[in-house]
Amino acid sequence: MEDKFRIAELNQLPFNTLTDLFGQCVAVERWARELADSRPYADVAALLTRADELSASLTDKELRQALGDHPRIGQRAAPGSATADMSAAEQSGVDVKLADRLLAANTAYEVRFDHIYLVCAAGRDGEELLADLADRMGNDPAAELLVVRRELGKIARLRLAGMITP
């Protein structure tokens, strides 16, 4: 995402433009629409607080929809994905030399939980992500969806904050 906005500018964007921008943070139409509908935002903190509330309110179906737009850790997003550029930047610390180990760990996770492993990867290296993935394999499916929802919320916060300029 190249465009950065002051909060006052963000508040003035046309609804459809804003929902498209917010959809790059979380690929769930309701999330983006309700975040846009909640304008005006007094400041960035208010925007992020509302985003947190909406992320926490995602249904399991919406959460799985959002997961469909994220690549596996260690892989690139599909071209045309709403979040492709952001995912690449967030995973920049993942060493391609770990590709085989990441693929095996991702595959085992997907067999266990029937969805991709999602983690806020920004600032974390591949070894750290592999350790986190291994730890999370001990979760039961319901507990893991709670972790995934929390991680998606962290990703959304980072992406939203990246849209704003002081």
XYZ file of C-alpha atoms in Angstrom:
166
model
C 0.000 0.000 0.000
C 1.573 3.258 -1.092
C -1.034 5.829 -0.080
C -0.842 7.302 3.396
C -3.491 9.550 4.851
C -3.931 11.841 7.782
C -6.876 10.712 9.897
C -8.922 13.732 8.748
C -8.270 12.778 5.112
C -9.217 9.169 5.779
C -12.475 10.357 7.322
C -13.282 12.261 4.107
C -12.591 9.496 1.592
C -15.552 8.219 -0.408
C -17.128 5.184 1.244
C -16.227 2.737 -1.569
C -12.625 3.952 -1.684
C -12.317 3.519 2.049
C -13.870 0.051 2.101
C -11.443 -0.991 -0.659
C -8.526 0.302 1.432
C -9.783 -1.380 4.585
C -10.353 -4.586 2.611
C -6.584 -4.678 2.055
C -6.207 -5.048 5.822
C -8.806 -7.772 6.350
C -10.472 -9.373 3.336
C -13.944 -9.491 4.902
C -16.526 -7.144 3.418
C -18.469 -6.640 6.659
C -15.295 -5.744 8.563
C -14.259 -3.138 5.973
C -17.792 -1.748 5.589
C -18.435 -1.397 9.327
C -15.024 0.175 9.873
C -15.837 2.740 7.169
C -19.356 3.252 8.575
C -17.925 4.094 11.991
C -16.393 7.343 10.774
C -15.459 9.951 11.686
C -12.503 8.878 13.785
C -11.126 11.427 16.241
C -7.649 9.931 15.975
C -5.680 6.834 15.019
C -6.317 5.249 18.424
C -10.079 5.422 17.825
C -9.676 3.791 14.407
C -7.518 1.000 15.826
C -9.891 0.434 18.749
C -12.820 0.043 16.363
C -10.767 -2.295 14.159
C -9.963 -4.415 17.222
C -13.669 -4.640 18.095
C -14.550 -5.708 14.558
C -11.720 -8.240 14.406
C -12.908 -9.784 17.668
C -16.454 -9.986 16.273
C -15.555 -11.958 13.143
C -17.568 -15.129 12.813
C -15.732 -18.381 12.192
C -16.951 -18.232 8.579
C -15.603 -14.682 8.151
C -12.341 -15.680 9.780
C -11.939 -18.507 7.288
C -12.784 -16.065 4.483
C -10.011 -13.744 5.675
C -7.588 -16.672 5.833
C -8.284 -17.364 2.168
C -6.543 -14.104 1.268
C -3.361 -14.867 3.221
C -0.472 -16.918 1.875
C 1.214 -19.636 3.855
C 4.137 -18.415 5.929
C 7.169 -18.585 3.659
C 5.141 -18.279 0.451
C 3.991 -15.333 -1.616
C 0.344 -14.328 -1.883
C -1.401 -15.062 -5.130
C -1.196 -12.230 -7.660
C -4.291 -10.081 -7.377
C -4.762 -10.919 -3.716
C -6.024 -7.900 -1.798
C -3.190 -8.204 0.678
C -0.340 -9.514 -1.521
C 2.055 -6.566 -1.160
C 1.490 -6.256 2.565
C 1.953 -9.981 3.163
C 5.279 -9.920 1.336
C 6.539 -7.030 3.459
C 5.314 -8.633 6.689
C 7.087 -11.892 5.907
C 10.343 -10.239 4.872
C 12.152 -11.743 7.875
C 11.406 -15.309 6.810
C 14.523 -16.982 5.383
C 13.848 -18.814 2.131
C 16.361 -21.456 3.279
C 13.659 -22.645 5.687
C 11.219 -23.289 2.835
C 11.146 -27.088 3.174
C 10.695 -26.990 6.950
C 8.004 -24.317 6.659
C 6.170 -26.294 3.991
C 6.183 -29.437 6.136
C 5.071 -27.535 9.249
C 2.358 -25.661 7.343
C 1.070 -28.912 5.858
C 0.882 -30.619 9.257
C -0.911 -27.586 10.706
C -3.428 -27.533 7.831
C -4.166 -31.239 8.263
C -4.750 -30.700 11.985
C -6.833 -27.510 11.803
C -8.215 -27.445 8.227
C -6.950 -23.908 7.557
C -3.652 -22.132 7.043
C -1.384 -21.134 9.904
C -1.827 -17.404 10.421
C 0.531 -15.377 12.526
C 1.534 -11.737 12.669
C 4.964 -12.298 11.108
C 6.195 -8.702 11.076
C 9.565 -8.456 12.771
C 9.849 -12.198 13.357
C 12.245 -14.623 11.700
C 11.474 -18.035 10.274
C 12.867 -19.998 13.205
C 10.653 -18.056 15.602
C 7.616 -18.697 13.407
C 8.402 -22.412 13.209
C 8.608 -22.559 17.010
C 5.300 -20.714 17.338
C 3.643 -23.038 14.847
C 4.924 -26.083 16.732
C 3.594 -24.677 20.023
C 0.192 -24.001 18.510
C -0.136 -27.578 17.246
C -1.010 -28.488 20.840
C -4.121 -26.286 20.792
C -7.552 -27.766 20.317
C -9.361 -26.439 17.211
C -11.591 -23.984 19.133
C -8.659 -22.525 21.049
C -6.645 -22.249 17.855
C -9.398 -20.248 16.133
C -9.207 -17.776 19.017
C -5.455 -17.472 18.464
C -5.976 -17.013 14.717
C -8.582 -14.301 15.352
C -6.137 -12.490 17.660
C -3.301 -12.773 15.123
C -5.547 -11.453 12.339
C -6.394 -8.497 14.578
C -2.689 -7.765 15.075
C -2.123 -7.884 11.317
C -5.082 -5.563 10.724
C -3.739 -3.061 13.279
C -0.324 -2.988 11.615
C -1.816 -2.540 8.181
C -4.183 0.212 9.310
C -1.404 2.041 11.128
C 0.614 1.841 7.920
C -2.110 3.790 6.100
C -1.857 6.737 8.445
C 0.667 9.522 8.434
C 1.074 11.787 11.467
